[in-house]
Coordinates of N, CA and C and ligand atoms in Angstrom, one line a residue:
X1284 N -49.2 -118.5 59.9 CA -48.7 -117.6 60.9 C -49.5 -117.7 62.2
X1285 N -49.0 -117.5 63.5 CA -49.7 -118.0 64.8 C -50.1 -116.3 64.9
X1286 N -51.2 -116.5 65.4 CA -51.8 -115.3 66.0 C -51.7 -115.2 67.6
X1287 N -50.9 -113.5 67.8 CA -50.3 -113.0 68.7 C -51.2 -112.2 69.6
X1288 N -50.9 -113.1 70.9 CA -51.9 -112.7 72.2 C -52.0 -110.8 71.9
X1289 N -53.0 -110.3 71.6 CA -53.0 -108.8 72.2 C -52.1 -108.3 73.2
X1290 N -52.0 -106.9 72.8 CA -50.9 -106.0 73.5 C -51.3 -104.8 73.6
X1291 N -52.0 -103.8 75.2 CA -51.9 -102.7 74.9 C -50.4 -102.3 75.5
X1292 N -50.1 -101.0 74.7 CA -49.2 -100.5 75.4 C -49.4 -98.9 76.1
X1293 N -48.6 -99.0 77.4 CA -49.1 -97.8 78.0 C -47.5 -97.0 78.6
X1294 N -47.1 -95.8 78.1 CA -46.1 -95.2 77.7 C -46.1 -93.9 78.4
X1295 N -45.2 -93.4 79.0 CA -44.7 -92.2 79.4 C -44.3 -92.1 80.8
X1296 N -44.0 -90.7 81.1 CA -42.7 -90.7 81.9 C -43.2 -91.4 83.0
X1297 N -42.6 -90.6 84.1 CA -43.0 -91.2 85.5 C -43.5 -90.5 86.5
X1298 N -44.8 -90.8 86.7 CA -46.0 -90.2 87.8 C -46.6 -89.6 86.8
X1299 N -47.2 -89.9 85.5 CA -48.0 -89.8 84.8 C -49.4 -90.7 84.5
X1300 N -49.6 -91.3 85.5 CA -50.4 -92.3 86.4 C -50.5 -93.3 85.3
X1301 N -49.7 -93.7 84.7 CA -49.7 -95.1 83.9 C -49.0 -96.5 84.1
X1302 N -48.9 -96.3 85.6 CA -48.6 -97.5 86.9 C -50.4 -98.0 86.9
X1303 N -50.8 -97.1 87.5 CA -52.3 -97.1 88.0 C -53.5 -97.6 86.6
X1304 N -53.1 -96.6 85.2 CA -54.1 -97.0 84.4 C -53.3 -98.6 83.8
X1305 N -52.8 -98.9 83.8 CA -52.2 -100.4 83.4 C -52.4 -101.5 84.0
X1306 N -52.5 -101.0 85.5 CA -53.0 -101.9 86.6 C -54.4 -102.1 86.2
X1307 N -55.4 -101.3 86.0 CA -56.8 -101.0 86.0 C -57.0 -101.9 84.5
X1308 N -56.5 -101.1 83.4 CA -56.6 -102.5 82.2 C -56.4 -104.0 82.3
X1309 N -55.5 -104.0 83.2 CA -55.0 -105.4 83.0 C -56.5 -106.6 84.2
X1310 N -56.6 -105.7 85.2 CA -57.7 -106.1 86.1 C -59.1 -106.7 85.5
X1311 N -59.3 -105.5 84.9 CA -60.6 -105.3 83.8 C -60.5 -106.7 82.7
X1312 N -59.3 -106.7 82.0 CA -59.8 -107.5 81.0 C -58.8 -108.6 81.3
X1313 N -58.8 -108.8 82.9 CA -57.8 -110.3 83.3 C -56.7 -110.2 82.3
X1314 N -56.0 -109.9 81.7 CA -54.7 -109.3 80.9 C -53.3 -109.5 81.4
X1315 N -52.3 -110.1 81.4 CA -51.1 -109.9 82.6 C -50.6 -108.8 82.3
X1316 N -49.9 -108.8 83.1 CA -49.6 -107.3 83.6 C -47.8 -107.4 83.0
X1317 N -47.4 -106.8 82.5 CA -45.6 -106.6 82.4 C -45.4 -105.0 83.0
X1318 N -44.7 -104.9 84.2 CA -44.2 -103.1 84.7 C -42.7 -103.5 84.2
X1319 N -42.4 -103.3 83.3 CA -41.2 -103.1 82.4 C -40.0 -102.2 83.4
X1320 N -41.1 -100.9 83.9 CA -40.0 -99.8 85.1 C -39.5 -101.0 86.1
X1321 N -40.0 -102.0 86.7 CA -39.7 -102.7 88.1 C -38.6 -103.4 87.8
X1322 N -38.4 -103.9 86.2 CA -37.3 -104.5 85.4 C -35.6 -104.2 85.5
X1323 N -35.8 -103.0 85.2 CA -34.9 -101.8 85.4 C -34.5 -102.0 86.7
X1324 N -35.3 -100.8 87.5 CA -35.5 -101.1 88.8 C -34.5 -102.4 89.7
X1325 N -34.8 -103.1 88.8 CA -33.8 -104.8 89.7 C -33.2 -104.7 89.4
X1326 N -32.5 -104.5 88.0 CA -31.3 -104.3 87.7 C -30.4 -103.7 88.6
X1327 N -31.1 -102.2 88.5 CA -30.4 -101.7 89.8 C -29.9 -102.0 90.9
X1328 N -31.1 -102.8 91.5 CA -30.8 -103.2 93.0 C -30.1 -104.6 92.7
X1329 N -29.9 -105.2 91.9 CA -29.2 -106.2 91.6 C -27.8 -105.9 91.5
X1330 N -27.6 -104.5 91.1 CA -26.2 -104.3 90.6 C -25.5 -103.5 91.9
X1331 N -26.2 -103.0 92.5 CA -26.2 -102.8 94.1 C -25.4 -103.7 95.0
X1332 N -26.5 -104.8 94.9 CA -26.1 -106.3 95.8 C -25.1 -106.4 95.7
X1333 N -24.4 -106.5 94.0 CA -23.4 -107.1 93.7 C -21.8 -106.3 94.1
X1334 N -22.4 -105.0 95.0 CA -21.3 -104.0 94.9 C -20.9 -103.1 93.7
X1335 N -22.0 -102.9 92.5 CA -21.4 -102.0 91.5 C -21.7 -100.4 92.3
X1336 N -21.2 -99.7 91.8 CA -21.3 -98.3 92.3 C -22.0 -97.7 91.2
X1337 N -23.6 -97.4 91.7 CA -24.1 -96.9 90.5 C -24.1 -95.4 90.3
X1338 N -23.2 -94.7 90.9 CA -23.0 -93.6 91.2 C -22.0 -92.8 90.2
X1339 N -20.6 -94.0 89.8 CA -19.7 -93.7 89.3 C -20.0 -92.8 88.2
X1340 N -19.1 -92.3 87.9 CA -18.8 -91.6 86.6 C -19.1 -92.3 85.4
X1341 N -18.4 -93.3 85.1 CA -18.8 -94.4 84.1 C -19.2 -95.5 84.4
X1342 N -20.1 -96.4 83.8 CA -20.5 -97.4 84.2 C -20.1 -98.5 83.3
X1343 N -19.6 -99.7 83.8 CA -19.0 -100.9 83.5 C -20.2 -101.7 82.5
X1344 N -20.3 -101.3 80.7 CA -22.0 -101.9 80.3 C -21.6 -103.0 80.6
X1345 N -20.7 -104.2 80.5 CA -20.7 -105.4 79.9 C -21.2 -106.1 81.1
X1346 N -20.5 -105.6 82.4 CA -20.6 -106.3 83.8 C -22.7 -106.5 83.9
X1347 N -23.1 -104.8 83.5 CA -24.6 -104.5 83.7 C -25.2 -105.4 82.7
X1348 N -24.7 -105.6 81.9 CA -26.0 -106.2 81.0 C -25.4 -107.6 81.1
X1349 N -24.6 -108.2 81.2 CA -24.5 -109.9 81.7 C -25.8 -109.9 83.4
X1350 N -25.4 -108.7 84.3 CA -25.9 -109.1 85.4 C -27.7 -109.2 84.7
X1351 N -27.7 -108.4 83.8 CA -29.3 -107.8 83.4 C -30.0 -109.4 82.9
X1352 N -29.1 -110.1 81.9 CA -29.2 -111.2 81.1 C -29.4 -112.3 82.4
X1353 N -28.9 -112.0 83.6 CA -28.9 -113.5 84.5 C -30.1 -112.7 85.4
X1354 N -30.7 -112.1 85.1 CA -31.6 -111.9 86.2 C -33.0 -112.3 86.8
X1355 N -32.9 -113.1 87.8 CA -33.4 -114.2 88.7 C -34.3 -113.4 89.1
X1356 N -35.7 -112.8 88.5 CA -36.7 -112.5 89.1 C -38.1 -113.1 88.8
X1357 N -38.7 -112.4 89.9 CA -40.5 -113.1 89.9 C -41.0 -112.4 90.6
X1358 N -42.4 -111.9 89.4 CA -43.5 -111.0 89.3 C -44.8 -112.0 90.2
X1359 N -45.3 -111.5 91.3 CA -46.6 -112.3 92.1 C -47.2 -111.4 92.1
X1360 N -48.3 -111.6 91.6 CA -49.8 -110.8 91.5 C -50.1 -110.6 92.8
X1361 N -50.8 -110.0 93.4 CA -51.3 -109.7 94.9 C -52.9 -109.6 94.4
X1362 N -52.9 -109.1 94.1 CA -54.8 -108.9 93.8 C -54.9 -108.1 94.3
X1363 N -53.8 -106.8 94.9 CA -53.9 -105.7 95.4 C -53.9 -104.5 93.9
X1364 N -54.8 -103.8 94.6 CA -54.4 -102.6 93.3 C -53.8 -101.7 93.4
X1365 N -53.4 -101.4 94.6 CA -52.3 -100.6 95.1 C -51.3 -100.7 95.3
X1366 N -50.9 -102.0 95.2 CA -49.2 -102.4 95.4 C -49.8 -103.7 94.5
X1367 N -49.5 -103.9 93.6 CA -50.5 -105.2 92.7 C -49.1 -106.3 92.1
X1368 N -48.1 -106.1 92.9 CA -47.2 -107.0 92.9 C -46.2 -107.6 93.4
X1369 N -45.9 -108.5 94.2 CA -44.6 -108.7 95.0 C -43.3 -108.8 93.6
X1370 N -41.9 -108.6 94.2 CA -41.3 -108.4 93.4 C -40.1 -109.1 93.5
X1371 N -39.3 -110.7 93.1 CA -38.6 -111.2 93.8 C -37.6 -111.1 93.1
X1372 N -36.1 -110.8 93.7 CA -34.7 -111.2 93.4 C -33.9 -111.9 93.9
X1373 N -34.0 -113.4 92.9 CA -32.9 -114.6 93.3 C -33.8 -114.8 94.8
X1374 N -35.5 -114.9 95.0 CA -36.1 -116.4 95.7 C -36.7 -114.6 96.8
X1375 N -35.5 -113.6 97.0 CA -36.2 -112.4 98.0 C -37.1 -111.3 97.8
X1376 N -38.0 -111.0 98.4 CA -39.0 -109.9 98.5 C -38.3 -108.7 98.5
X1377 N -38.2 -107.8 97.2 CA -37.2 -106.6 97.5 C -37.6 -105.7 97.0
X1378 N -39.7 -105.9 97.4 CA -40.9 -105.3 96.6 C -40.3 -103.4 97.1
X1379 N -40.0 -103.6 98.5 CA -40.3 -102.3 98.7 C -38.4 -101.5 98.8
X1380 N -37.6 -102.0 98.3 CA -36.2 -101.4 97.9 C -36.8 -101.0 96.6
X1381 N -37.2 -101.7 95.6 CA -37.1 -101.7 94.1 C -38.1 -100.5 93.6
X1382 N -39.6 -100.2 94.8 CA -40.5 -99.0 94.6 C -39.8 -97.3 95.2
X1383 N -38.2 -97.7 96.0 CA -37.6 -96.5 95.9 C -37.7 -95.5 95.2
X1384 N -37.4 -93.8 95.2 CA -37.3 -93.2 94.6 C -35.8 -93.2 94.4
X1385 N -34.6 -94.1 95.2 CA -33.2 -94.1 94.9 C -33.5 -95.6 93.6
X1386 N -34.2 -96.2 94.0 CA -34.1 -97.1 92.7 C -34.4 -96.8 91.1
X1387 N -35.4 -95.9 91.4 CA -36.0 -95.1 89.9 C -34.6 -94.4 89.2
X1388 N -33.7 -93.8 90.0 CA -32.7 -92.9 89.9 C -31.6 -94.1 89.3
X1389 N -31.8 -95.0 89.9 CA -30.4 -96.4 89.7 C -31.1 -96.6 88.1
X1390 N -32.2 -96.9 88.6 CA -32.8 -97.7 87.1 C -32.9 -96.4 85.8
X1391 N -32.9 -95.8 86.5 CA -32.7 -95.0 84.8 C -31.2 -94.2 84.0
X1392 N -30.3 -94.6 85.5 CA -28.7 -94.6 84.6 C -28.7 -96.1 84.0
X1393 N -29.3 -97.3 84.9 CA -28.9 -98.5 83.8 C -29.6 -98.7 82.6
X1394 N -30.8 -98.1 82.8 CA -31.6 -98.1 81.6 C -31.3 -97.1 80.3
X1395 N -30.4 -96.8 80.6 CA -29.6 -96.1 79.5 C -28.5 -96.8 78.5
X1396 N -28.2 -97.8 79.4 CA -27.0 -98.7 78.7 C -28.2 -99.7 77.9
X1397 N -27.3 -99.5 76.3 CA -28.2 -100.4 75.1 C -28.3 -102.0 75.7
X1398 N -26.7 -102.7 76.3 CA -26.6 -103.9 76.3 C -27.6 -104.6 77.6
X1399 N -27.8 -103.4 78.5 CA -29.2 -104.2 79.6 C -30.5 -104.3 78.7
X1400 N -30.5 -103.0 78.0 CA -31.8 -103.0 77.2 C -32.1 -104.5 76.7
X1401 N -30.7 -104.7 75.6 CA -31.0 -106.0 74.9 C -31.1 -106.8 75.6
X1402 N -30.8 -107.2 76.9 CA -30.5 -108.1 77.9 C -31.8 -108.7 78.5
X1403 N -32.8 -107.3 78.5 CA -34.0 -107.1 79.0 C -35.3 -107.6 78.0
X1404 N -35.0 -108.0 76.6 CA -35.9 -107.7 75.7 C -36.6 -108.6 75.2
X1405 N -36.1 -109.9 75.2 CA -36.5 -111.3 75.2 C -37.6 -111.3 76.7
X1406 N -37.2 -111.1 77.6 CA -37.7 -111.6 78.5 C -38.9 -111.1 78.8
X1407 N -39.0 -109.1 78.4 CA -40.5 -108.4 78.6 C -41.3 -109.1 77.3
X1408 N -40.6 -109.6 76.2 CA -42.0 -110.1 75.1 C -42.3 -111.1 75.3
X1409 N -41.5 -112.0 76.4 CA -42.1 -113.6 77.0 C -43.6 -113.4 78.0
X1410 N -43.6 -111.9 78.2 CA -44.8 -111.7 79.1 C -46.0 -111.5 77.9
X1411 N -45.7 -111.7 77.0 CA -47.2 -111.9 75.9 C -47.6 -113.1 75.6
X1412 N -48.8 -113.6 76.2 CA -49.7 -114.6 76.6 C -50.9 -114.4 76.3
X1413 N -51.7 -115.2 76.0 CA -53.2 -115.5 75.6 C -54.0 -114.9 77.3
X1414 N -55.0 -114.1 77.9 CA -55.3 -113.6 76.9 C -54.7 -112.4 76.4
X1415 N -53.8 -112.0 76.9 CA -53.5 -110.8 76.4 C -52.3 -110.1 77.5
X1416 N -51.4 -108.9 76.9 CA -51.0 -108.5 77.5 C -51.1 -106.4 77.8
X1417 N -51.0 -106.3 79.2 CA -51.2 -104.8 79.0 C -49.3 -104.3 79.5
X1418 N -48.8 -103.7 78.6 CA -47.4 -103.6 79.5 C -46.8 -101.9 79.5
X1419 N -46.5 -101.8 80.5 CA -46.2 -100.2 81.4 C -44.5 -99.9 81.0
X1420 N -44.2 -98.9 79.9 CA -43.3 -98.6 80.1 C -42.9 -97.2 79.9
X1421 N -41.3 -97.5 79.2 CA -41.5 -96.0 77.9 C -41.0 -96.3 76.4
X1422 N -41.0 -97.7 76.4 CA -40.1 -97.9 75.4 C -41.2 -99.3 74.6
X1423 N -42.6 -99.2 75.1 CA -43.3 -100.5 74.9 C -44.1 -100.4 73.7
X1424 N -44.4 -99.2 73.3 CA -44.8 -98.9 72.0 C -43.8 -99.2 70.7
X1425 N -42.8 -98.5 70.9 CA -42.1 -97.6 70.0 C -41.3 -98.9 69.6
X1426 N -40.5 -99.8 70.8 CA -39.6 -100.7 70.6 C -39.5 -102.2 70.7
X1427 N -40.3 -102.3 72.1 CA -40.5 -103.8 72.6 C -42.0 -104.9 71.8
X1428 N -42.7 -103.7 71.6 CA -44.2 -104.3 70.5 C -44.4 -103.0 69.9
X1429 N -44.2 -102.8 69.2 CA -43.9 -102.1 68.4 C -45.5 -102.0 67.6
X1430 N -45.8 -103.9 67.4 CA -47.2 -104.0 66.8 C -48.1 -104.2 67.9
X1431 N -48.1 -103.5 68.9 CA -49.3 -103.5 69.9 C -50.3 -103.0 69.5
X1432 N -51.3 -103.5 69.9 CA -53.1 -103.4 69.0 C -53.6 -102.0 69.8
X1433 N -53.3 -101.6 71.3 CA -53.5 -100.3 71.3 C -52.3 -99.4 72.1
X1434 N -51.7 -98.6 71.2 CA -50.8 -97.6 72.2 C -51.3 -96.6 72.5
X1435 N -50.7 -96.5 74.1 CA -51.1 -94.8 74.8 C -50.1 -94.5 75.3
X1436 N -50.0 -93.4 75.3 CA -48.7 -92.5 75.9 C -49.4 -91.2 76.9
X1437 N -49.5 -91.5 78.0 CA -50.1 -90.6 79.2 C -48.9 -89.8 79.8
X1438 N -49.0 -88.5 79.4 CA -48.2 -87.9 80.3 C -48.8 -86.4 81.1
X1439 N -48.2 -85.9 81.8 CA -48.8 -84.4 82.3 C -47.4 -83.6 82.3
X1440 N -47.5 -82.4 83.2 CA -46.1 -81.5 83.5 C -45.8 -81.7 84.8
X1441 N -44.6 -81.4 84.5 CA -43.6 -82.4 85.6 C -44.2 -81.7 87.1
X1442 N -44.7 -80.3 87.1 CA -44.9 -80.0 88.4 C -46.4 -80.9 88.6
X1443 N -47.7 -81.3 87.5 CA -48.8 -81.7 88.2 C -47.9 -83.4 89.2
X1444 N -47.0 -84.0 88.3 CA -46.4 -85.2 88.4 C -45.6 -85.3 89.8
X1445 N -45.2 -84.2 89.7 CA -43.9 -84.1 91.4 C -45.0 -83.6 92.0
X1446 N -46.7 -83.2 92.0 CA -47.3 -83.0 93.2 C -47.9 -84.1 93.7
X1447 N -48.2 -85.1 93.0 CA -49.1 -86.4 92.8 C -48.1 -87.4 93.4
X1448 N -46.8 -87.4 93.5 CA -46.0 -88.3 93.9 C -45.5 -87.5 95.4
X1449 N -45.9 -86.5 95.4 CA -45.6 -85.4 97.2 C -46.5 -85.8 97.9
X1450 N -48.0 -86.3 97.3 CA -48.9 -86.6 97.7 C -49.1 -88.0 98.0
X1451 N -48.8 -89.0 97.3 CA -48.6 -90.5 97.8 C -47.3 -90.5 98.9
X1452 N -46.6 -90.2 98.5 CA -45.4 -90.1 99.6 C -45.9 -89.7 101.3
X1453 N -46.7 -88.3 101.2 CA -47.0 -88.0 102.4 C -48.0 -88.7 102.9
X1454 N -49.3 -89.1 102.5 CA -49.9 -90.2 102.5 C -49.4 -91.8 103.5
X1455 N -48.4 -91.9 103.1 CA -47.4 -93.1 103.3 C -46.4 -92.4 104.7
X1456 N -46.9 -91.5 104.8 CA -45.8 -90.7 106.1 C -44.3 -90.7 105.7
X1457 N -44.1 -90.5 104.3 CA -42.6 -90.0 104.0 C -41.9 -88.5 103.7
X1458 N -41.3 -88.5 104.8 CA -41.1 -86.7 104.1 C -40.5 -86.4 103.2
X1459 N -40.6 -85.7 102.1 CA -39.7 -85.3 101.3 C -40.3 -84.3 100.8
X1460 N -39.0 -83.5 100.4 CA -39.9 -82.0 99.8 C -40.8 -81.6 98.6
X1461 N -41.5 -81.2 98.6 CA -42.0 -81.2 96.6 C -41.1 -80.6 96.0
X1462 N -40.4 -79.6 96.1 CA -39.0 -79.2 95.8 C -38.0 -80.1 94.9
X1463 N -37.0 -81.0 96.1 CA -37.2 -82.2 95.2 C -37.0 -82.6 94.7
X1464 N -38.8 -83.0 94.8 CA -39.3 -84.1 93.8 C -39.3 -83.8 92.6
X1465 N -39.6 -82.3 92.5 CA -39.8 -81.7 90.8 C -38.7 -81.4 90.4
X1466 N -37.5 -81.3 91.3 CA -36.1 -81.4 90.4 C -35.8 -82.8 90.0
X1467 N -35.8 -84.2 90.8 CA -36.1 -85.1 90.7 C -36.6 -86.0 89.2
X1468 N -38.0 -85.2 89.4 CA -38.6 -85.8 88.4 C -38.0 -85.0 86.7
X1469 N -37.5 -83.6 86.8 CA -37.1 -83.2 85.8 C -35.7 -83.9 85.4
X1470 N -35.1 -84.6 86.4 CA -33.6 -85.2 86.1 C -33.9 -86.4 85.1
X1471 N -34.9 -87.0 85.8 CA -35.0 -88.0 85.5 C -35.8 -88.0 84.2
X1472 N -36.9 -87.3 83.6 CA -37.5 -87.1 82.0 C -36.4 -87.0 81.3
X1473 N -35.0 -85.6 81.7 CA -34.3 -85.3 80.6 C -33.4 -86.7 80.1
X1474 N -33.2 -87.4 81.5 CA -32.2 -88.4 81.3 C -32.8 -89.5 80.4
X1475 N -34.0 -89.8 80.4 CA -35.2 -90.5 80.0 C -35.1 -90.7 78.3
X1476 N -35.6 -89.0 78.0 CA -35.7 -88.7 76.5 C -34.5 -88.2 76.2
X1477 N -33.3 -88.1 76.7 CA -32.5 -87.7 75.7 C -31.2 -88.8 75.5
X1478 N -31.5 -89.9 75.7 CA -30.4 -90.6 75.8 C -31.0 -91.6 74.3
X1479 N -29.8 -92.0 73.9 CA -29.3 -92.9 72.8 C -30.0 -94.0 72.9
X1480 N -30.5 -95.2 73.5 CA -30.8 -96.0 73.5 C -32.6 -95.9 73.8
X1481 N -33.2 -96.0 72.7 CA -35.0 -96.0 73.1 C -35.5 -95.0 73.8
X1482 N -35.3 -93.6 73.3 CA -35.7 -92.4 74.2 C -37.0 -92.8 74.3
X1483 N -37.0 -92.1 75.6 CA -38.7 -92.1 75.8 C -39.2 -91.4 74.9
X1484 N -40.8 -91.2 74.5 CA -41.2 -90.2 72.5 C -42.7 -91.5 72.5
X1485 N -43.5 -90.2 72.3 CA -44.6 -91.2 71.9 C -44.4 -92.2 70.7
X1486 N -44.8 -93.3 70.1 CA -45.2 -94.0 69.0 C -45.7 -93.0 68.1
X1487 N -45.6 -92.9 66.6 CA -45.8 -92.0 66.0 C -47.7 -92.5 66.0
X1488 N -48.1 -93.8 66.0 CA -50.0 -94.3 66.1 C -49.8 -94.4 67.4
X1489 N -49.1 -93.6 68.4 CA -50.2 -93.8 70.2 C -50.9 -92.4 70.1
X1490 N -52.0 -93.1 71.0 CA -52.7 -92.1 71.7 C -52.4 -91.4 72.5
X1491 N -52.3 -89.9 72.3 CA -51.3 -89.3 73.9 C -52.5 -88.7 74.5
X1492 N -52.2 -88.4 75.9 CA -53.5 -88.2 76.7 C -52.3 -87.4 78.0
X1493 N -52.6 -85.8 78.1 CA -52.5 -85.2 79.0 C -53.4 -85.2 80.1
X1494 N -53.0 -85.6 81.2 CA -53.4 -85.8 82.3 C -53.1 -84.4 83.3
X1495 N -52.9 -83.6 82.8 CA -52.2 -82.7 83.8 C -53.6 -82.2 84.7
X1496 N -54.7 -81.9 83.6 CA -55.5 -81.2 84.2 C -57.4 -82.0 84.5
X1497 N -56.7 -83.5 84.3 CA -57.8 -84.6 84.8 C -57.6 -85.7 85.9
X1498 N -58.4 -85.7 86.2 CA -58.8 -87.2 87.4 C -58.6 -88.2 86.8
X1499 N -57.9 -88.7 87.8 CA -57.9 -90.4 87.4 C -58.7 -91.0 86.7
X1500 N -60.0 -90.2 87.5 CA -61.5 -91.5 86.7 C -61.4 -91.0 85.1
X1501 N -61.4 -89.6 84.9 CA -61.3 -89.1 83.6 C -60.4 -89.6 82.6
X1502 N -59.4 -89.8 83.0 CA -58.3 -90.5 82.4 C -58.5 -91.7 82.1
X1503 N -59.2 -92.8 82.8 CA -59.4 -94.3 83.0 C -61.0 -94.2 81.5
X1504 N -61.5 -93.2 82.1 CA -63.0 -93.4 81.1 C -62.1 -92.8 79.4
X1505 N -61.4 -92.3 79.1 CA -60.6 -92.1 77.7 C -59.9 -93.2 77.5
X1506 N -59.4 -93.7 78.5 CA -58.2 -95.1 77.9 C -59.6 -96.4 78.0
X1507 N -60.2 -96.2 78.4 CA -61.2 -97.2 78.4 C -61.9 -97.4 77.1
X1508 N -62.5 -96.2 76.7 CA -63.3 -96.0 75.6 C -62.3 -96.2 74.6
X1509 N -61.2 -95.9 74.1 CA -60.3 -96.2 73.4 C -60.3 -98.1 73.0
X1510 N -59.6 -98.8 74.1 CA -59.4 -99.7 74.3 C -60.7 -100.6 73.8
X1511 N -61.8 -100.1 74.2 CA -63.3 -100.9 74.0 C -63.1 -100.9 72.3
X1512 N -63.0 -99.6 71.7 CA -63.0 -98.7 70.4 C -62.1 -100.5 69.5
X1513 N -60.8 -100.3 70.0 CA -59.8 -100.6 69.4 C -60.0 -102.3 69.2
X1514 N -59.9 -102.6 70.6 CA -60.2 -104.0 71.0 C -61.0 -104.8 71.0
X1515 N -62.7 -104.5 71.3 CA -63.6 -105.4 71.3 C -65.1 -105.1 70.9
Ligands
LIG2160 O1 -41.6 -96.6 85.4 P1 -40.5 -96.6 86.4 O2 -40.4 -95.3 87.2 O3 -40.6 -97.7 87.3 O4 -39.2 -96.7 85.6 C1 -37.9 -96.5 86.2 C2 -36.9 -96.1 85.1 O5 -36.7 -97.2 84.3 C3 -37.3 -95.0 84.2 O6 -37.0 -93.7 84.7 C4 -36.6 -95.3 82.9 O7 -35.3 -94.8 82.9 C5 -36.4 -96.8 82.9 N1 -37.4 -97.5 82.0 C6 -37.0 -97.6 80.7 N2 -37.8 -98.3 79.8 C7 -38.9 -98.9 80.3 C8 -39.4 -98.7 81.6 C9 -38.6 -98.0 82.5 O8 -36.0 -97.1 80.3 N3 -39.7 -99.5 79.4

């Protein structure tokens, strides 16, 4: 039997800063990186291009998950840790459509249909490489590596999450309300965890780690010490 590049997995909703601690792992221990969300994400804006109306009432799975299955993308490292990837569809830079808050919204009605999932699932486990892989999702524990050598599931409450994302937003000089964001962010958890196909749910062996009421660095020094713990 071939022995299987390492896998941590890093799990939970969104603006639960497990963009940022996955970035930070993968840096640390040179690791490639899979953002499984940016996957989705293209789909979306893929299915956009193509004229689907992701808005409709019902969604066409067969059309979504053929487009999911032909999907012409490429992950470029930047060496940036703040934007730590260009993001291409079919040869174009569509880094900064795909980091939308209208794309998170696209990507998690498509990310509900099983047949993108399956569409999607070959191609996130092709990102496991020697030496290792760290991959960001909600479904990367429980479904896609299932036997990942360390799972964590970082989440907080949706208001610390809708303040942390009011706050990069304004930062960036984008207005939008915190208001919102925290209805926003609540649409999108319920849509997340309650749907049929790979609810979001920690791994019954991850590590879950509330962040609601810690610092980044706090957070980074538990997933670290863990990881050292588990890994090396
Ligand atoms: O993490 P990010 O905000 O980029 O993810 C966008 C959406 O993609 C999520 O709200 C979720 O619906 C979906 N997603 C998923 N499974 C993953 C990663 C993301 O269903 N592994």
């Amino acid at each position: 039997m071939t022995e299987k590049a390492p896998v941590i997995a890093v799990d939970g909703p969104s603006g639960s800063g497990k963009g940022v601690v996955a970035t930070h792992l993968a840096e640390k221990y040179t690791f490639h990186l899979l953002d499984s969300g940016a996957l989705y994400r293209l789909v979306g804006v893929a299915a956009r291009q193509a004229g689907i109306d992701l808005d409709a009432e019902s969604l066409d799975e067969g059309r979504l998950g053929d487009l999911a299955f032909r999907l012409d993308v490429a992950f470029e490292p930047t060496g940036d840790p703040e934007d730590p990837l260009i993001l291409r569809l079919s040869g174009e830079n569509v880094t900064d459509r795909v980091r939308s808050d209208a794309a998170g919204v696209d990507a998690s009605r498509v990310a509900a249909i099983q047949r993108v999932r399956d569409s999607l699932f070959a191609l996130q486990q092709s990102f496991r490489r020697e030496p290792g892989l760290v991959a960001d999702g909600r479904d990367m524990g429980t479904v896609v590596f299932p036997d990942a050598d360390v799972k964590i599931y970082l989440t907080a409450s949706a208001e610390a999450r809708a303040e942390r994302r009011y706050n990069q937003l304004k930062h960036k000089d984008i207005g939008v309300s915190l208001h919102d964001l925290f209805h926003s962010i609540q649409a999108r958890d319920e849509r997340d965890m309650s749907r049929e196909a790979s609810p979001l749910r920690p791994a019954d062996d991850a590590y879950v780690i509330d962040s609601t009421d810690m610092t980044i660095e706090e957070v980074l020094d538990n997933v670290l010490a863990l990881v050292t713990e588990k890994l090396f």
